[in-house]
Short mmCIF file of C-alpha atoms in Angstrom, two decimals:
data_model
loop_
_atom_site.label_atom_id
_atom_site.label_comp_id
_atom_site.label_asym_id
_atom_site.label_seq_id
_atom_site.Cartn_x
_atom_site.Cartn_y
_atom_site.Cartn_z
CA MET A 1 22.75 -37.44 -0.15
CA LYS A 2 19.98 -39.48 1.41
CA PRO A 3 17.22 -40.22 -1.12
CA LEU A 4 13.89 -38.47 -0.67
CA MET A 5 11.13 -40.46 0.93
CA THR A 6 8.28 -41.62 -1.28
CA LEU A 7 4.56 -41.41 -0.65
CA SER A 8 2.83 -44.25 1.06
CA ALA A 9 1.15 -46.83 -1.15
CA ALA A 10 -2.21 -45.81 0.25
CA LEU A 11 -1.78 -42.19 -0.76
CA LEU A 12 -0.54 -43.13 -4.19
CA ALA A 13 -3.54 -45.41 -4.75
CA ALA A 14 -5.91 -42.65 -3.67
CA THR A 15 -4.42 -40.01 -5.95
CA MET A 16 -3.54 -41.75 -9.20
CA THR A 17 -5.79 -40.94 -12.12
CA ALA A 18 -6.39 -42.50 -15.51
CA THR A 19 -3.32 -40.72 -16.89
CA GLY A 20 -1.10 -43.16 -15.00
CA ALA A 21 1.58 -42.84 -12.36
CA ALA A 22 3.93 -40.91 -14.63
CA ALA A 23 1.70 -37.83 -14.66
CA ALA A 24 -0.73 -37.98 -11.76
CA PRO A 25 -1.56 -35.09 -9.42
CA TYR A 26 -1.88 -35.81 -5.72
CA CYS A 27 -5.61 -35.25 -6.18
CA ASP A 28 -7.88 -33.30 -8.50
CA ALA A 29 -8.99 -30.91 -5.73
CA LEU A 30 -5.43 -29.62 -5.36
CA GLY A 31 -5.59 -28.25 -8.89
CA ASP A 32 -9.05 -26.70 -8.51
CA ARG A 33 -8.94 -23.27 -6.86
CA ASP A 34 -12.62 -23.39 -5.92
CA ALA A 35 -12.25 -26.82 -4.30
CA LEU A 36 -9.38 -25.71 -2.08
CA PRO A 37 -9.88 -24.68 1.55
CA SER A 38 -10.48 -20.92 1.60
CA LYS A 39 -7.14 -20.05 3.22
CA HIS A 40 -5.26 -21.66 0.33
CA GLN A 41 -7.33 -20.34 -2.58
CA LYS A 42 -5.35 -17.12 -3.02
CA ARG A 43 -2.17 -19.10 -3.71
CA GLY A 44 -3.79 -21.75 -5.86
CA PRO A 45 -4.49 -23.69 -7.87
CA PHE A 46 -1.61 -26.02 -7.02
CA HIS A 47 0.12 -27.96 -9.77
CA SER A 48 1.44 -31.33 -8.65
CA ASP A 49 3.00 -34.58 -9.79
CA ALA A 50 2.88 -37.44 -7.31
CA ALA A 51 5.49 -39.44 -9.22
CA SER A 52 8.24 -36.82 -8.92
CA GLY A 53 6.90 -35.38 -5.66
CA TRP A 54 6.74 -31.76 -6.87
CA ILE A 55 4.02 -29.26 -5.89
CA ILE A 56 4.00 -25.68 -7.22
CA GLY A 57 1.46 -23.05 -6.27
CA ASP A 58 0.11 -20.85 -9.03
CA ASP A 59 1.29 -17.80 -7.05
CA GLN A 60 4.88 -18.89 -7.64
CA LEU A 61 4.32 -18.55 -11.37
CA ARG A 62 3.13 -14.95 -11.04
CA ALA A 63 6.26 -13.29 -9.61
CA ARG A 64 7.25 -10.19 -11.56
CA PHE A 65 10.73 -8.72 -11.35
CA GLU A 66 10.58 -5.74 -13.73
CA MET A 67 12.40 -2.81 -12.12
CA SER A 68 10.70 0.52 -12.86
CA ALA A 69 12.54 3.84 -12.90
CA GLU A 70 10.70 4.86 -9.72
CA ALA A 71 11.71 1.63 -7.95
CA SER A 72 15.35 2.22 -8.92
CA LEU A 73 15.16 5.78 -7.57
CA LEU A 74 13.68 4.60 -4.26
CA LEU A 75 16.21 1.76 -3.90
CA SER A 76 19.07 4.15 -4.57
CA ALA A 77 17.75 6.47 -1.86
CA ILE A 78 17.38 3.51 0.55
CA ARG A 79 20.98 2.49 -0.11
CA GLU A 80 22.13 6.07 0.49
CA GLU A 81 20.27 6.15 3.82
CA PHE A 82 22.05 2.99 4.98
CA THR A 83 25.39 4.43 3.91
CA ALA A 84 24.67 7.66 5.78
CA GLN A 85 23.82 5.66 8.89
CA GLY A 86 27.09 3.71 8.66
CA ALA A 87 26.20 0.38 7.03
CA THR A 88 26.49 -1.28 3.64
CA LEU A 89 23.20 -2.62 2.30
CA ALA A 90 23.17 -5.99 0.59
CA VAL A 91 20.22 -7.97 -0.79
CA VAL A 92 19.85 -11.74 -0.88
CA ALA A 93 17.05 -12.29 -3.39
CA ALA A 94 15.82 -15.88 -3.53
CA PRO A 95 15.25 -16.91 -7.17
CA PRO A 96 11.88 -18.30 -8.32
CA ARG A 97 11.42 -21.86 -7.12
CA PRO A 98 9.74 -23.19 -10.32
CA LEU A 99 13.03 -22.62 -12.15
CA PHE A 100 14.49 -25.54 -10.19
CA ALA A 101 11.80 -28.07 -10.99
CA PRO A 102 12.94 -30.63 -13.62
CA GLY A 103 11.44 -30.23 -17.06
CA GLU A 104 9.75 -33.62 -16.87
CA ALA A 105 8.09 -32.65 -13.58
CA LEU A 106 6.83 -29.37 -15.08
CA ALA A 107 5.41 -31.29 -18.03
CA ALA A 108 3.71 -33.80 -15.72
CA MET A 109 2.15 -30.90 -13.81
CA GLY A 110 0.79 -29.41 -17.02
CA LEU A 111 3.33 -26.58 -16.94
CA ALA A 112 5.23 -27.44 -20.10
CA GLY A 113 4.34 -23.94 -21.35
CA TYR A 114 5.99 -22.24 -18.37
CA ASP A 115 8.57 -19.89 -19.89
CA ALA A 116 11.49 -20.64 -17.60
CA ALA A 117 13.98 -18.85 -19.84
CA ALA A 118 12.01 -15.60 -19.80
CA THR A 119 11.53 -15.78 -16.04
CA ALA A 120 15.24 -16.46 -15.50
CA ALA A 121 16.21 -13.54 -17.71
CA GLU A 122 13.80 -11.24 -15.90
CA PHE A 123 15.14 -12.30 -12.50
CA GLN A 124 18.76 -11.80 -13.52
CA ALA A 125 17.93 -8.37 -14.96
CA TYR A 126 16.38 -7.55 -11.58
CA VAL A 127 19.59 -8.56 -9.79
CA LYS A 128 21.62 -6.40 -12.17
CA ALA A 129 19.30 -3.47 -11.46
CA LEU A 130 19.90 -3.87 -7.71
CA ASN A 131 23.65 -3.77 -8.26
CA ALA A 132 23.27 -0.81 -10.62
CA VAL A 133 21.97 1.37 -7.77
CA GLY A 134 24.84 0.32 -5.50
CA VAL A 135 23.14 -2.52 -3.61
CA ALA A 136 25.36 -5.61 -3.41
CA ALA A 137 23.21 -8.51 -4.64
CA PRO A 138 24.59 -11.87 -5.77
CA ASP A 139 23.00 -13.69 -8.69
CA LEU A 140 21.56 -16.60 -6.70
CA LEU A 141 19.97 -18.16 -9.77
CA ALA A 142 23.42 -18.83 -11.20
CA ALA A 143 24.84 -19.81 -7.81
CA LEU A 144 22.10 -22.31 -7.00
CA ARG A 145 22.09 -23.83 -10.47
CA GLU A 146 25.74 -24.71 -9.95
CA GLY A 147 24.93 -26.40 -6.63
CA GLY A 148 24.55 -29.94 -7.87
CA GLU A 149 22.28 -30.85 -4.92
CA ALA A 150 18.65 -30.18 -4.11
CA VAL A 151 18.47 -26.42 -3.44
CA TYR A 152 14.68 -26.14 -3.10
CA PHE A 153 12.30 -28.58 -1.48
CA LYS A 154 9.79 -30.36 -3.70
CA ARG A 155 6.91 -29.90 -1.27
CA ASP A 156 7.87 -26.72 0.57
CA THR A 157 8.25 -23.16 -0.69
CA HIS A 158 11.70 -22.59 0.85
CA TRP A 159 15.27 -23.37 -0.07
CA THR A 160 17.00 -26.36 1.49
CA PRO A 161 19.94 -26.01 3.91
CA THR A 162 22.19 -26.60 0.90
CA GLY A 163 20.44 -23.83 -1.03
CA ALA A 164 20.86 -21.51 1.94
CA ALA A 165 24.56 -22.33 2.24
CA LEU A 166 25.22 -21.76 -1.46
CA SER A 167 23.40 -18.42 -1.19
CA ALA A 168 25.55 -17.42 1.76
CA ALA A 169 28.72 -18.27 -0.16
CA ALA A 170 27.55 -16.17 -3.12
CA LEU A 171 26.76 -13.29 -0.76
CA ALA A 172 30.26 -13.44 0.72
CA ASP A 173 31.71 -13.21 -2.80
CA ALA A 174 29.45 -10.27 -3.71
CA LEU A 175 30.54 -8.42 -0.57
CA LYS A 176 34.19 -9.36 -1.18
CA MET A 177 34.18 -10.84 2.33
CA ARG A 178 34.90 -14.49 1.51
CA ALA A 179 36.58 -16.08 4.53
CA ASP A 180 39.24 -18.76 4.29
CA ALA A 181 36.96 -21.47 5.65
CA ALA A 182 36.88 -25.19 4.96
CA ALA A 183 33.91 -26.66 3.11
CA PRO A 184 31.26 -27.68 5.65
CA ALA A 185 30.65 -31.35 6.33
CA MET A 186 27.28 -32.68 5.13
CA THR A 187 25.26 -34.50 7.75
CA GLY A 188 22.58 -35.73 5.33
CA GLY A 189 19.90 -35.54 7.94
CA TYR A 190 17.54 -32.55 7.74
CA GLU A 191 13.83 -33.44 7.58
CA GLU A 192 11.25 -30.97 6.27
CA LYS A 193 7.55 -31.69 6.70
CA GLY A 194 6.68 -29.14 4.01
CA SER A 195 4.19 -26.30 3.82
CA LEU A 196 2.94 -27.55 0.46
CA SER A 197 2.49 -31.01 1.92
CA ALA A 198 0.13 -29.36 4.41
CA VAL A 199 -1.87 -27.92 1.51
CA ALA A 200 -2.01 -31.37 -0.11
CA GLU A 201 -3.26 -32.84 3.15
CA ALA A 202 -5.99 -30.20 3.42
CA ALA A 203 -7.12 -30.74 -0.17
CA CYS A 204 -6.56 -34.47 -0.59
CA GLY A 205 -7.07 -35.87 2.90
CA ALA A 206 -3.61 -37.42 3.15
CA ARG A 207 -0.20 -35.87 3.67
CA PRO A 208 2.90 -36.70 1.62
CA GLU A 209 5.83 -37.89 3.66
CA ALA A 210 8.51 -35.47 4.79
CA GLU A 211 11.59 -34.82 2.67
CA THR A 212 15.03 -35.68 3.99
CA VAL A 213 17.92 -33.72 2.50
CA ALA A 214 21.60 -33.12 3.14
CA ALA A 215 22.54 -30.34 5.53
CA PRO A 216 25.86 -28.59 6.18
CA ASP A 217 27.41 -28.90 9.62
CA PHE A 218 29.36 -25.68 9.99
CA ALA A 219 30.74 -26.43 13.45
CA LYS A 220 32.53 -29.55 12.25
CA ALA A 221 34.08 -27.56 9.42
CA GLY A 222 35.39 -24.81 11.69
CA GLY A 223 32.38 -22.73 10.74
CA ALA A 224 30.02 -20.48 12.64
CA ASP A 225 30.61 -21.93 16.10
CA ALA A 226 34.37 -22.06 15.74
CA LEU A 227 34.49 -18.58 14.21
CA LEU A 228 32.82 -16.82 17.11
CA GLY A 229 36.07 -15.83 18.72
CA ASP A 230 37.55 -14.39 15.53
CA ALA A 231 34.28 -12.85 14.36
CA ALA A 232 33.88 -10.89 17.61
CA ALA A 233 36.83 -8.74 16.55
CA GLY A 234 35.80 -8.62 12.89
CA PRO A 235 32.88 -7.21 10.92
CA ALA A 236 29.34 -7.31 12.28
CA LEU A 237 26.46 -8.25 10.01
CA ALA A 238 22.68 -8.07 10.52
CA LEU A 239 20.44 -10.55 8.69
CA ILE A 240 16.98 -9.08 8.13
CA GLY A 241 14.60 -11.34 6.28
CA THR A 242 11.65 -13.68 6.17
CA SER A 243 10.93 -17.34 6.86
CA PHE A 244 13.77 -18.20 4.49
CA SER A 245 16.05 -16.97 7.29
CA ASP A 246 13.74 -17.69 10.24
CA ARG A 247 12.06 -20.98 9.32
CA TYR A 248 10.04 -22.32 12.25
CA LYS A 249 11.21 -19.19 14.14
CA ARG A 250 14.58 -20.83 14.75
CA ASP A 251 16.46 -20.42 11.47
CA ALA A 252 16.01 -24.13 10.70
CA TYR A 253 18.17 -23.88 7.57
CA ARG A 254 21.01 -22.19 9.52
CA VAL A 255 21.24 -19.20 7.21
CA ALA A 256 22.96 -17.00 9.79
CA ASP A 257 25.50 -19.76 10.50
CA ALA A 258 26.16 -20.13 6.78
CA ILE A 259 26.77 -16.41 6.38
CA ALA A 260 29.07 -16.39 9.40
CA HIS A 261 30.95 -19.36 7.99
CA TYR A 262 31.55 -17.85 4.57
CA THR A 263 32.18 -14.21 5.64
CA GLY A 264 33.89 -14.63 9.01
CA ALA A 265 31.49 -12.00 10.39
CA ALA A 266 29.50 -12.04 13.60
CA VAL A 267 25.91 -12.38 12.38
CA GLU A 268 22.79 -11.26 14.24
CA ASN A 269 19.57 -12.67 12.82
CA ALA A 270 16.59 -10.31 13.19
CA SER A 271 14.39 -11.96 10.56
CA ILE A 272 10.66 -12.50 11.06
CA SER A 273 8.87 -15.57 9.75
CA GLY A 274 5.70 -14.64 7.90
CA GLY A 275 6.45 -10.94 7.96
CA GLY A 276 6.98 -10.43 4.25
CA ALA A 277 9.73 -8.34 2.74
CA THR A 278 9.13 -5.21 4.85
CA SER A 279 8.12 -6.16 8.41
CA ALA A 280 11.49 -7.26 9.77
CA MET A 281 13.31 -4.47 7.96
CA GLU A 282 11.05 -1.71 9.29
CA ALA A 283 11.27 -3.10 12.82
CA PHE A 284 15.06 -3.21 12.55
CA ILE A 285 15.26 0.33 11.18
CA ARG A 286 13.08 1.72 13.95
CA SER A 287 15.26 0.01 16.56
CA GLY A 288 17.96 2.58 15.74
CA ARG A 289 20.67 -0.07 15.48
CA ILE A 290 21.81 0.28 11.87
CA GLY A 291 25.06 1.94 12.93
CA GLU A 292 26.04 -1.10 15.02
CA PHE A 293 26.60 -3.18 11.87
CA ASP A 294 29.03 -3.00 9.00
CA VAL A 295 26.62 -4.79 6.66
CA VAL A 296 22.85 -5.16 6.69
CA VAL A 297 21.62 -8.07 4.57
CA TRP A 298 18.04 -7.79 3.35
CA GLU A 299 16.83 -11.28 2.47
CA THR A 300 13.73 -11.22 0.27
CA PRO A 301 11.62 -14.11 -1.05
CA TYR A 302 10.84 -14.62 -4.73
CA SER A 303 7.20 -13.87 -3.96
CA GLU A 304 8.06 -10.30 -2.88
CA PRO A 305 10.86 -8.81 -4.97
CA LEU A 306 11.96 -5.26 -4.24
CA THR A 307 9.96 -3.82 -7.10
CA ASN A 308 6.83 -2.97 -5.08
CA LEU A 309 6.68 0.82 -4.86
CA SER A 310 4.54 0.88 -1.72
CA ALA A 311 7.00 -1.36 0.12
CA LEU A 312 9.96 0.74 -0.99
CA ARG A 313 8.24 3.98 0.01
CA GLN A 314 7.48 2.46 3.43
CA ILE A 315 11.09 1.40 4.04
CA LEU A 316 12.55 4.69 2.83
CA GLY A 317 10.03 6.52 4.99
CA ALA A 318 11.05 4.48 8.03
CA LEU A 319 14.72 5.25 7.37
CA LYS A 320 14.00 8.96 7.20
CA SER A 321 11.84 8.74 10.31
CA ALA A 322 14.67 7.06 12.24
CA ARG A 323 17.09 9.80 11.21
CA ILE A 324 14.93 12.92 11.29
CA ALA A 325 12.59 14.19 13.96
CA ALA A 326 9.11 14.87 12.61
CA SER A 327 7.93 18.45 12.61
CA ALA A 328 6.45 19.54 15.92
CA GLU A 329 3.27 20.76 14.33
CA GLY A 330 0.89 18.22 12.95
CA GLN A 331 -2.54 17.94 11.43
CA GLU A 332 -5.08 15.94 13.37
CA ILE A 333 -7.25 13.73 11.21
CA ALA A 334 -9.77 10.96 11.75
CA VAL A 335 -9.07 7.59 10.13
CA SER A 336 -11.30 4.54 9.84
CA ARG A 337 -12.11 1.65 7.54
CA GLU A 338 -13.91 4.11 5.25
CA TRP A 339 -12.05 6.41 2.90
CA ALA A 340 -11.61 9.93 4.28
CA THR A 341 -10.44 12.91 2.22
CA VAL A 342 -7.96 15.33 3.77
CA GLU A 343 -6.70 18.63 2.44
CA PRO A 344 -3.07 18.72 3.64
CA GLU A 345 -2.14 21.64 5.86
CA ILE A 346 1.39 20.46 6.59
CA ALA A 347 4.40 21.80 4.72
CA ILE A 348 6.22 18.89 3.10
CA THR A 349 9.97 19.44 3.26
CA ALA A 350 12.74 18.51 0.85
CA GLU A 351 12.97 15.14 2.62
CA GLY A 352 9.71 14.27 0.90
CA ALA A 353 8.22 12.02 3.57
CA ILE A 354 4.92 12.02 5.43
CA GLU A 355 4.30 10.31 8.77
CA LEU A 356 1.02 9.47 10.44
CA GLU A 357 1.13 8.66 14.13
CA ILE A 358 -1.92 6.58 15.00
CA ASP A 359 -2.06 6.02 18.73
CA GLY A 360 -2.44 2.33 19.58
CA VAL A 361 -2.51 1.12 15.96
CA GLU A 362 0.64 -0.90 15.30
CA VAL A 363 -0.55 -3.60 12.88
CA GLY A 364 -2.79 -3.73 9.84
CA GLN A 365 -2.91 -1.89 6.54
CA LEU A 366 -3.10 1.83 5.90
CA ASP A 367 -4.13 2.83 2.38
CA VAL A 368 -3.12 6.29 1.18
CA GLU A 369 -4.09 7.91 -2.08
CA LEU A 370 -2.34 11.09 -3.17
CA ARG A 371 -4.40 13.15 -5.59
CA GLY A 372 -3.29 16.05 -7.74
CA ALA A 373 -5.33 18.97 -9.00
CA ASP A 374 -4.97 17.49 -12.49
CA GLY A 375 -6.67 14.27 -11.38
CA ALA A 376 -3.46 12.23 -11.17
CA LYS A 377 -3.39 9.81 -8.26
CA THR A 378 -0.89 7.55 -6.57
CA ARG A 379 -2.02 4.70 -4.32
CA ILE A 380 0.26 3.56 -1.47
CA LYS A 381 -0.37 0.56 0.78
CA LEU A 382 1.46 0.50 4.10
CA ARG A 383 1.45 -2.85 5.88
CA LYS A 384 2.45 -3.75 9.44
CA SER A 385 2.39 -7.43 10.30
CA LYS A 386 1.18 -8.91 13.56
CA ARG A 387 4.13 -11.29 13.24
CA VAL A 388 6.34 -8.48 14.57
CA GLU A 389 6.83 -8.90 18.31
CA ALA A 390 5.01 -6.34 20.46
CA GLY A 391 8.24 -4.71 21.63
CA ARG A 392 9.42 -4.13 18.05
CA ARG A 393 6.26 -2.51 16.71
CA SER A 394 5.59 1.15 16.02
CA ASP A 395 2.44 3.24 15.69
CA ARG A 396 4.16 5.51 13.17
CA TRP A 397 3.19 4.93 9.55
CA THR A 398 5.65 6.67 7.25
CA PHE A 399 6.07 6.84 3.50
CA ALA A 400 8.46 8.61 1.16
CA LEU A 401 7.23 10.45 -1.91
CA GLY A 402 10.18 9.61 -4.11
CA SER A 403 9.75 11.48 -7.39
CA ILE A 404 6.26 12.74 -6.51
CA ASP A 405 6.28 16.54 -6.39
CA PRO A 406 4.88 17.65 -3.01
CA GLN A 407 3.44 20.76 -4.66
CA SER A 408 1.32 18.59 -6.93
CA ILE A 409 -0.58 17.01 -4.03
CA ASP A 410 -4.02 18.59 -3.76
CA ARG A 411 -5.81 16.06 -1.56
CA ILE A 412 -4.97 12.94 0.41
CA LYS A 413 -7.40 10.08 0.88
CA ILE A 414 -6.76 7.72 3.79
CA ARG A 415 -8.28 4.41 4.88
CA LEU A 416 -7.27 2.24 7.84
CA LYS A 417 -8.33 -1.02 6.28
CA GLY A 418 -10.42 -3.30 8.45
CA ALA A 419 -9.96 -1.23 11.62
CA GLU A 420 -12.13 0.86 13.88
CA ALA A 421 -12.01 4.65 13.89
CA ALA A 422 -8.88 6.27 15.31
CA THR A 423 -7.23 9.64 15.50
CA ALA A 424 -4.01 10.25 13.61
CA ILE A 425 -1.51 13.08 13.64
CA MET A 426 -0.10 13.71 10.18
CA ARG A 427 3.33 15.33 10.05
CA ALA A 428 6.06 16.01 7.52
CA LEU A 429 9.63 14.89 8.09
#
C-alpha cells in the first residue's frame, strides 16, 4: 500500500503549537466552533492531529444507535412492504468512523476519553436489532476491523475503496450470495482530496495534501466488468444510498462494482450524494421499480442510523403510497412557514398513513405534530432534498403512524418550514 502523503513543511510550521509536533492540531481555529466558517459550525468543533493526519468532527462523536420499540416496529413493517412488493431488503450500515482512529491519534486530539468500547457495543446491538426484524445487515464493524488496511480516510468522512470492498464482501455473506470470485487486484492508486481537508483549509488557510490509498481493480480479478454476462441471467440488486455509494456523483469508491464482484448480481446504483438516509430511498420507492429487483440494499451512513422515527415513518409512508391509491376524497388545507392547526376530517384507515399532496412543493421540510385530546403529541419531520433530480421528485408527503392510534388524534399542526404559503390536499391511504 502506498504511504499516505504528509503535509507540506509550510503548513506544519504554521500549525504546530507549543505542545510539539506529537500532539498539534492543524490550527486552533479548527477546534473552536465559534471561529469556524458558519457552514461548518454545526458539525464542529473539529478535533485534529497534524502529526498523524487525523481530523474528526464533533458530529461524528454524537451518533446514537439505540433502537426503540417503535423504530423496530416501523422497520419490521418496512421490511414486510419490500417482501410484499417482491424484494428482499438489506441494510449496509457504515460503522462510526472514530472507531478506526488509532488510540494515539485520539489521545493527541484530546479524545482519550472517547468511549470507543461503548460506541462499538451500541453499534453492534443496532445491527443485531436490524437482523432481529428480518432485515439482512452485516456487522461491518467486525468486517472492517479485520481488513488490515486503511478502511476510512484520515481527512475525509467516507470509507476508502478497501473499506467499501470489505463491506460488499460482508454483505454478500449476510445475503448468502457469496460468488466464487477471485480476490481483486490492488492498484494502490486512489487519491482522495478529503472533505475534512476542505474544512481545515477554510479554518486554517492551508489545505492538507490528498491521501493516496490502495484500491481494488475488480475487472482484472474477473470482477464486475467480467461478471456482466453471467449477472444478466442472475439476481438483480438495487443499491440505494448516500455519498458513501455515490461519492463525487460517480461512485468513486466503486461500491456497486464491489457488490457485483462479491455477489455475482447485476447491480443498479440509484444512490444520491448528499441526500441523507431517506432521499434516494423515497425516490426509488416512488419510481415503482421495487419488483424489478431481487434485493434492495439500503446503504446508510453512521451519521444517520435507521433509528430516526420521522425518517422511518416517511419511508414506510412512501411504500404504502406506492402500493395503495389514496382515498379520492381529501381535505383541503393551507400550509405555510407558520404553524397551522387542522381538525382532521379524513377517515384514517387500517393502513395508518396520511398523505399531503402539495402542488409544486417537492423539496424542503414539512413539520407535522399530531395532538391527542389528552395533550399527548408526536412530532414528525418530513424532509425532501434538493439533491434529488427533478424527474425523481414527488409533491406527495406521506407518513405512517406506526403504533399511534388514529382515534387518539384530535388535532394536527402543520408547518412547511421556510416556504411560502401553499395549498395541500390531505388524504388517508
